Coordinates of C-alpha atoms in Angstrom, one line a residue:
M25 CA -42.3 -128.8 -44.8
L26 CA -39.9 -127.1 -41.9
G27 CA -43.1 -125.3 -40.7
G28 CA -45.3 -128.2 -40.3
A29 CA -42.4 -130.3 -39.0
A30 CA -41.7 -127.4 -36.1
I31 CA -45.5 -127.6 -35.1
R32 CA -45.3 -131.6 -34.9
Q33 CA -42.4 -132.0 -32.6
M34 CA -42.6 -128.7 -30.7
N35 CA -46.3 -129.6 -30.5
L36 CA -47.6 -126.1 -30.7
Q37 CA -50.9 -124.9 -29.8
V38 CA -52.5 -121.1 -31.2
G39 CA -50.3 -119.2 -29.0
G40 CA -47.1 -121.0 -29.6
M41 CA -48.2 -120.8 -33.7
L42 CA -48.0 -117.2 -33.3
K43 CA -44.9 -116.8 -31.5
M44 CA -43.3 -118.7 -34.3
I45 CA -45.0 -116.7 -37.4
L46 CA -43.5 -113.7 -35.3
V47 CA -39.9 -115.1 -35.0
C48 CA -40.3 -116.2 -39.0
H49 CA -41.1 -112.6 -40.2
V50 CA -38.4 -111.1 -37.7
I51 CA -35.4 -113.4 -39.6
A52 CA -37.2 -112.9 -42.9
L53 CA -36.7 -108.8 -42.4
V54 CA -33.0 -109.1 -41.1
L55 CA -32.1 -111.7 -44.0
I56 CA -34.1 -109.2 -46.4
T57 CA -30.8 -106.6 -46.4
S58 CA -29.3 -109.2 -48.6
F59 CA -30.6 -106.7 -51.3
L60 CA -28.1 -104.1 -50.4
I61 CA -25.0 -106.6 -51.7
Q62 CA -24.4 -105.6 -55.1
C63 CA -22.6 -106.8 -58.2
P64 CA -20.6 -104.2 -59.9
P65 CA -22.8 -102.2 -62.6
R66 CA -22.5 -102.8 -66.4
N67 CA -20.9 -99.5 -68.1
F68 CA -23.4 -98.5 -70.7
V69 CA -22.2 -95.4 -72.8
G70 CA -24.4 -92.5 -73.0
I71 CA -26.9 -94.5 -70.2
N72 CA -25.3 -94.5 -67.1
V73 CA -21.8 -93.7 -68.2
A74 CA -20.7 -90.2 -70.4
Y75 CA -18.6 -90.8 -73.6
D76 CA -15.3 -89.5 -71.6
N77 CA -15.8 -92.5 -69.1
T78 CA -17.1 -90.3 -66.4
T79 CA -20.2 -91.6 -64.5
A80 CA -23.3 -89.8 -65.5
E81 CA -25.5 -88.7 -62.5
S82 CA -28.6 -88.9 -65.2
F83 CA -29.5 -89.7 -68.4
T84 CA -26.5 -88.0 -71.2
G85 CA -28.0 -89.2 -74.1
L86 CA -26.5 -91.1 -76.9
K87 CA -25.2 -88.6 -79.1
S88 CA -21.8 -87.1 -78.9
R89 CA -19.3 -85.5 -80.8
C90 CA -17.7 -88.9 -82.1
N91 CA -20.9 -90.5 -83.5
A92 CA -22.5 -87.2 -84.5
D93 CA -21.8 -88.1 -88.5
C94 CA -23.3 -91.6 -88.3
D95 CA -27.1 -90.6 -88.5
C96 CA -27.4 -93.7 -85.7
K97 CA -30.7 -95.0 -85.4
A98 CA -32.2 -96.0 -82.0
E99 CA -32.1 -99.7 -82.3
W100 CA -30.6 -101.9 -79.8
N101 CA -27.9 -103.6 -80.6
P102 CA -25.3 -103.5 -78.0
V103 CA -21.8 -104.2 -78.4
C104 CA -18.9 -104.5 -75.8
D105 CA -15.4 -102.8 -75.8
H106 CA -13.3 -105.5 -73.9
E107 CA -10.7 -103.2 -73.2
T108 CA -12.7 -100.5 -71.2
G109 CA -15.4 -102.7 -70.0
N110 CA -17.6 -100.3 -71.8
T111 CA -21.0 -101.6 -73.3
Y112 CA -22.5 -99.3 -76.5
Y113 CA -25.8 -98.9 -77.5
S114 CA -25.2 -100.0 -80.6
A115 CA -22.0 -100.6 -83.4
C116 CA -23.2 -96.9 -85.0
F117 CA -23.5 -95.3 -81.6
A118 CA -20.0 -96.3 -80.4
G119 CA -18.7 -94.9 -84.4
C120 CA -17.5 -97.7 -85.6
K121 CA -17.1 -97.7 -89.6
T122 CA -16.0 -101.2 -90.4
R123 CA -17.6 -104.4 -90.1
I124 CA -15.8 -107.7 -89.9
S125 CA -17.9 -111.1 -89.8
N126 CA -16.4 -114.4 -88.7
P127 CA -18.0 -117.7 -87.5
N128 CA -17.8 -116.6 -83.6
G129 CA -19.8 -113.2 -84.5
D130 CA -19.4 -109.9 -86.0
E131 CA -16.2 -107.5 -85.4
W132 CA -16.0 -103.7 -85.8
T133 CA -13.1 -101.5 -86.0
D134 CA -12.0 -98.2 -86.7
C135 CA -14.8 -96.9 -83.6
E136 CA -14.1 -93.7 -83.1
C137 CA -15.9 -93.3 -79.8
A138 CA -13.9 -96.6 -78.4
S139 CA -11.1 -94.6 -79.3
D140 CA -11.8 -91.6 -77.4
S141 CA -13.0 -93.5 -74.5
R142 CA -9.1 -95.5 -74.2
D143 CA -7.5 -92.3 -74.8
E144 CA -9.5 -91.1 -71.6
F145 CA -9.1 -94.3 -69.9
L146 CA -5.0 -93.9 -70.3
S147 CA -4.9 -90.2 -68.8
I148 CA -7.1 -91.0 -65.7
F149 CA -5.3 -94.2 -65.0
S150 CA -1.9 -94.2 -66.9
T151 CA -1.5 -98.0 -67.2
P152 CA -1.8 -100.0 -70.3
L153 CA -5.0 -101.4 -71.4
P154 CA -5.5 -105.4 -71.3
T155 CA -6.5 -106.6 -74.9
M156 CA -8.5 -109.7 -76.0
A157 CA -7.3 -113.4 -75.9
N158 CA -6.8 -113.3 -79.5
G159 CA -4.4 -109.8 -79.4
S160 CA -6.9 -107.9 -81.3
S161 CA -9.0 -104.8 -79.6
N162 CA -12.0 -104.4 -81.9
I163 CA -15.4 -104.4 -80.3
V164 CA -18.0 -107.2 -80.6
N165 CA -21.5 -107.7 -80.2
G166 CA -23.1 -108.6 -76.7
F167 CA -22.8 -107.0 -73.4
C168 CA -19.5 -106.5 -71.4
T169 CA -19.8 -109.2 -68.6
R170 CA -18.1 -108.4 -65.2
E171 CA -17.5 -110.9 -62.9
C172 CA -19.2 -110.2 -59.5
G173 CA -17.5 -112.7 -57.4
W174 CA -18.1 -113.5 -53.9
P175 CA -21.0 -111.1 -52.9
M176 CA -23.3 -113.2 -55.4
W177 CA -22.8 -116.1 -53.6
I178 CA -23.4 -114.5 -49.9
F179 CA -26.7 -113.2 -51.7
L180 CA -27.9 -115.9 -52.8
V181 CA -27.5 -117.7 -49.5
L182 CA -29.1 -115.1 -47.2
L183 CA -31.9 -114.9 -49.5
F184 CA -32.5 -118.7 -49.7
F185 CA -32.8 -118.4 -45.7
S186 CA -35.0 -115.4 -46.4
V187 CA -37.4 -117.0 -48.7
V188 CA -37.2 -120.4 -45.9
A189 CA -38.1 -118.2 -43.2
S190 CA -40.9 -116.2 -45.2
F191 CA -42.6 -119.8 -46.3
A192 CA -42.5 -121.4 -42.7
S193 CA -44.8 -119.6 -41.3
G194 CA -47.8 -120.3 -44.4
I195 CA -48.7 -123.8 -42.0
P196 CA -48.9 -122.3 -38.9
S197 CA -51.0 -119.8 -40.3
Q198 CA -53.6 -122.3 -42.0
Q199 CA -53.4 -124.4 -38.5
I200 CA -54.1 -121.1 -36.6
M201 CA -57.2 -120.5 -38.9
L202 CA -58.7 -123.7 -38.6
R203 CA -58.3 -123.8 -35.0
V204 CA -60.2 -120.5 -34.1
I205 CA -62.9 -120.9 -36.6
P206 CA -65.9 -123.0 -35.8
F207 CA -66.2 -126.7 -37.1
Q208 CA -69.3 -125.9 -39.2
Q209 CA -68.0 -122.5 -40.9
R210 CA -64.3 -124.0 -41.5
T211 CA -64.9 -124.4 -45.1
L212 CA -66.2 -120.9 -45.6
G213 CA -63.4 -119.7 -43.6
I214 CA -60.6 -121.4 -46.1
G215 CA -62.9 -119.7 -48.9
V216 CA -62.5 -116.2 -47.5
H217 CA -58.6 -116.7 -46.9
W218 CA -57.5 -117.9 -50.2
T219 CA -60.0 -115.0 -51.8
F220 CA -58.7 -112.2 -49.5
L221 CA -54.9 -113.5 -50.2
R222 CA -55.5 -113.1 -54.0
L223 CA -57.5 -110.1 -54.0
L224 CA -55.2 -108.5 -51.7
G225 CA -51.8 -110.3 -52.3
F226 CA -50.8 -112.0 -55.5
I227 CA -52.5 -109.6 -57.9
P228 CA -51.5 -106.1 -56.4
G229 CA -48.6 -107.8 -55.6
G230 CA -47.1 -108.2 -58.9
V231 CA -47.8 -105.0 -60.2
L232 CA -46.7 -103.1 -57.4
F233 CA -43.2 -104.6 -57.4
G234 CA -43.7 -104.2 -61.4
L235 CA -44.2 -100.4 -61.3
M236 CA -41.3 -100.2 -58.3
I237 CA -38.8 -102.1 -60.9
D238 CA -40.1 -100.0 -63.5
T239 CA -39.1 -96.6 -61.6
T240 CA -35.7 -97.9 -61.7
C241 CA -35.1 -98.0 -65.5
L242 CA -32.6 -95.6 -67.0
K243 CA -33.2 -96.5 -70.8
W244 CA -36.6 -97.5 -72.4
K245 CA -37.1 -99.5 -75.6
E246 CA -39.3 -97.3 -78.0
S247 CA -41.8 -98.5 -80.5
K248 CA -41.7 -96.1 -84.0
C249 CA -44.7 -94.0 -82.4
G250 CA -42.2 -93.2 -79.4
S251 CA -44.2 -95.2 -76.4
K252 CA -42.2 -97.1 -73.9
Q253 CA -42.2 -100.9 -74.6
S254 CA -39.5 -103.0 -72.5
C255 CA -36.8 -101.4 -70.0
L256 CA -33.4 -102.3 -71.8
V257 CA -30.9 -101.2 -68.8
Y258 CA -31.9 -100.7 -64.7
D259 CA -30.0 -98.8 -61.9
P260 CA -28.7 -101.9 -59.9
E261 CA -28.4 -99.8 -57.0
L262 CA -31.8 -98.0 -57.2
L263 CA -33.3 -101.3 -57.9
S264 CA -31.9 -102.8 -54.8
W265 CA -33.0 -100.2 -52.6
T266 CA -36.6 -100.5 -54.1
I267 CA -37.1 -103.7 -54.1
M268 CA -36.3 -104.1 -50.1
G269 CA -38.0 -101.4 -49.5
V270 CA -41.0 -102.9 -50.6
A271 CA -40.2 -106.2 -48.8
V272 CA -39.4 -104.6 -45.8
V273 CA -42.8 -102.8 -45.8
C274 CA -44.6 -105.8 -46.1
K275 CA -42.8 -107.6 -43.7
L276 CA -43.2 -105.0 -41.0
V277 CA -47.2 -104.9 -41.8
S278 CA -47.1 -108.6 -41.4
I279 CA -45.1 -108.3 -38.2
L280 CA -47.7 -105.9 -37.0
A281 CA -50.4 -108.0 -37.7
T282 CA -49.6 -110.9 -36.1
I283 CA -48.5 -109.3 -32.7
I284 CA -52.1 -108.0 -32.7
G285 CA -53.4 -111.5 -33.0
Y286 CA -51.5 -112.5 -30.3
M287 CA -52.4 -109.8 -28.2
T288 CA -56.2 -110.2 -28.8
Y289 CA -56.3 -113.7 -28.7
R290 CA -57.9 -115.6 -25.7
P291 CA -57.2 -119.4 -25.7
N292 CA -60.2 -122.0 -25.6
D293 CA -60.4 -125.5 -25.2
L294 CA -59.1 -126.2 -28.7
D295 CA -55.9 -124.4 -28.4
S296 CA -55.4 -126.0 -24.4
A297 CA -56.6 -129.5 -25.6
M298 CA -57.6 -129.8 -21.8
S299 CA -61.2 -130.3 -22.3
V300 CA -62.4 -133.6 -24.1
Q301 CA -66.0 -132.1 -24.8
T302 CA -65.4 -129.1 -27.3
T303 CA -67.7 -126.2 -27.7
D304 CA -69.1 -126.9 -31.1
S305 CA -69.4 -130.4 -31.1
R306 CA -70.6 -132.8 -28.6
G307 CA -68.2 -135.6 -29.8
P308 CA -64.4 -135.9 -28.4
L309 CA -61.8 -133.4 -29.3
S310 CA -59.9 -136.2 -31.9
L311 CA -63.3 -137.1 -33.4
T312 CA -64.0 -133.6 -33.9
V313 CA -61.1 -132.9 -35.6
N314 CA -60.2 -135.9 -37.5
D315 CA -63.5 -137.8 -38.0
D316 CA -65.9 -136.7 -41.3
R317 CA -68.8 -138.7 -40.1
Q318 CA -72.0 -137.9 -38.3
P319 CA -72.3 -138.3 -34.4
A320 CA -74.8 -140.8 -34.9
E321 CA -72.5 -142.9 -37.1
I322 CA -69.8 -142.6 -34.6
A323 CA -71.9 -143.6 -31.4
R324 CA -73.0 -147.0 -33.6
Q325 CA -69.5 -147.5 -34.4
G326 CA -68.5 -147.3 -31.2
L327 CA -71.2 -149.8 -30.0
K328 CA -70.4 -152.5 -32.1
K329 CA -66.2 -152.6 -31.0
G330 CA -67.9 -152.8 -27.2
P331 CA -66.4 -150.5 -24.6
T332 CA -62.8 -150.6 -23.8
N333 CA -62.8 -150.8 -19.8
H334 CA -65.3 -153.9 -19.2
R335 CA -66.8 -154.5 -16.0
T336 CA -68.8 -157.7 -14.3
I337 CA -72.1 -157.4 -14.0
A338 CA -74.4 -159.2 -11.7
F339 CA -77.9 -159.9 -13.1
K340 CA -80.3 -161.3 -10.9
P341 CA -83.5 -162.6 -13.7
R342 CA -86.8 -162.3 -11.7
I343 CA -89.0 -165.9 -11.9
E344 CA -92.7 -165.2 -12.7
N345 CA -95.2 -166.8 -10.5
H346 CA -96.5 -169.0 -13.3
I347 CA -93.2 -171.1 -13.3
T348 CA -94.2 -174.8 -12.6
D349 CA -93.0 -176.8 -9.7
D350 CA -90.9 -179.0 -11.8
A351 CA -88.8 -176.1 -13.2
S352 CA -88.5 -175.2 -9.3
D353 CA -87.0 -178.2 -8.9
E354 CA -84.8 -178.2 -11.2
M355 CA -83.2 -175.0 -10.8
T356 CA -82.9 -175.8 -7.1
A357 CA -80.9 -178.5 -8.2
G358 CA -78.5 -176.3 -10.0
S359 CA -79.1 -177.3 -13.7
P360 CA -79.8 -174.2 -16.6
T361 CA -83.0 -173.4 -16.9
R362 CA -84.4 -171.5 -20.1
L363 CA -85.9 -168.3 -19.3

């Protein structure tokens, strides 16, 4: 809607619409950098955080001294230690021994790995650990949530305007295609346009972004046979850089194509709207663009309506020699005579 309204209000022709597309892509390219705004990452013990509360540079493994005797199965059932903000792969990998069932969800106590992490946390920060709202320090099922705050709202606003700028160039692109293609070939041009848009954009685009996102996975869910199924934990920093990188490359390609189109474009009568007679039709420009009737039908309709500018034309009927004398006398007297 914004792209169509801009074309109508500014009365843009092909050259102006190419400039508008270029401006939209540049604005979207600048706003894409909003992907660098990140929320605090979650701490997954054994995946991106070690069991001693140090940041893991690479996959550290779920096994540790605190859960070595638990014989844990690789079943994804995360539990949260609210005191340290750490999420464990499961209660077993947290070294928990006792489960307490209640209506709000299961809780776990006697968690050796969690106790070690709390001791390490105290030795680093030398501050008392906060407890849960009910005064308990037990581990509960689910993920540990971390508030993002104002960075999330800034990201959403910038992303919104980036999407608006990207899609505002859609209507100008379609208008350019309809204006530069001869009238008889426009339907074929639209078909070719959408075919290549699907083949080169929609289909490989989803696959490309999916592959890029998969490269940022830290922990995969595996089947019994050991094959990868779905990603459980992503690296948020690497994910933001990867998505931004792919989006920037796509925008740069669009900007380059727009610049080439603007440099190679040569205006004609359809663009400047100075000529009423078009190169691909014998009718007026307005009829060529907005009217689907055949030229013969248009001409007949014009004759029925009559000319817009009327002129007074004097007709001098020729009287043949066989007119009688009585008729001549009547004409001389000024009486009407049928011819």
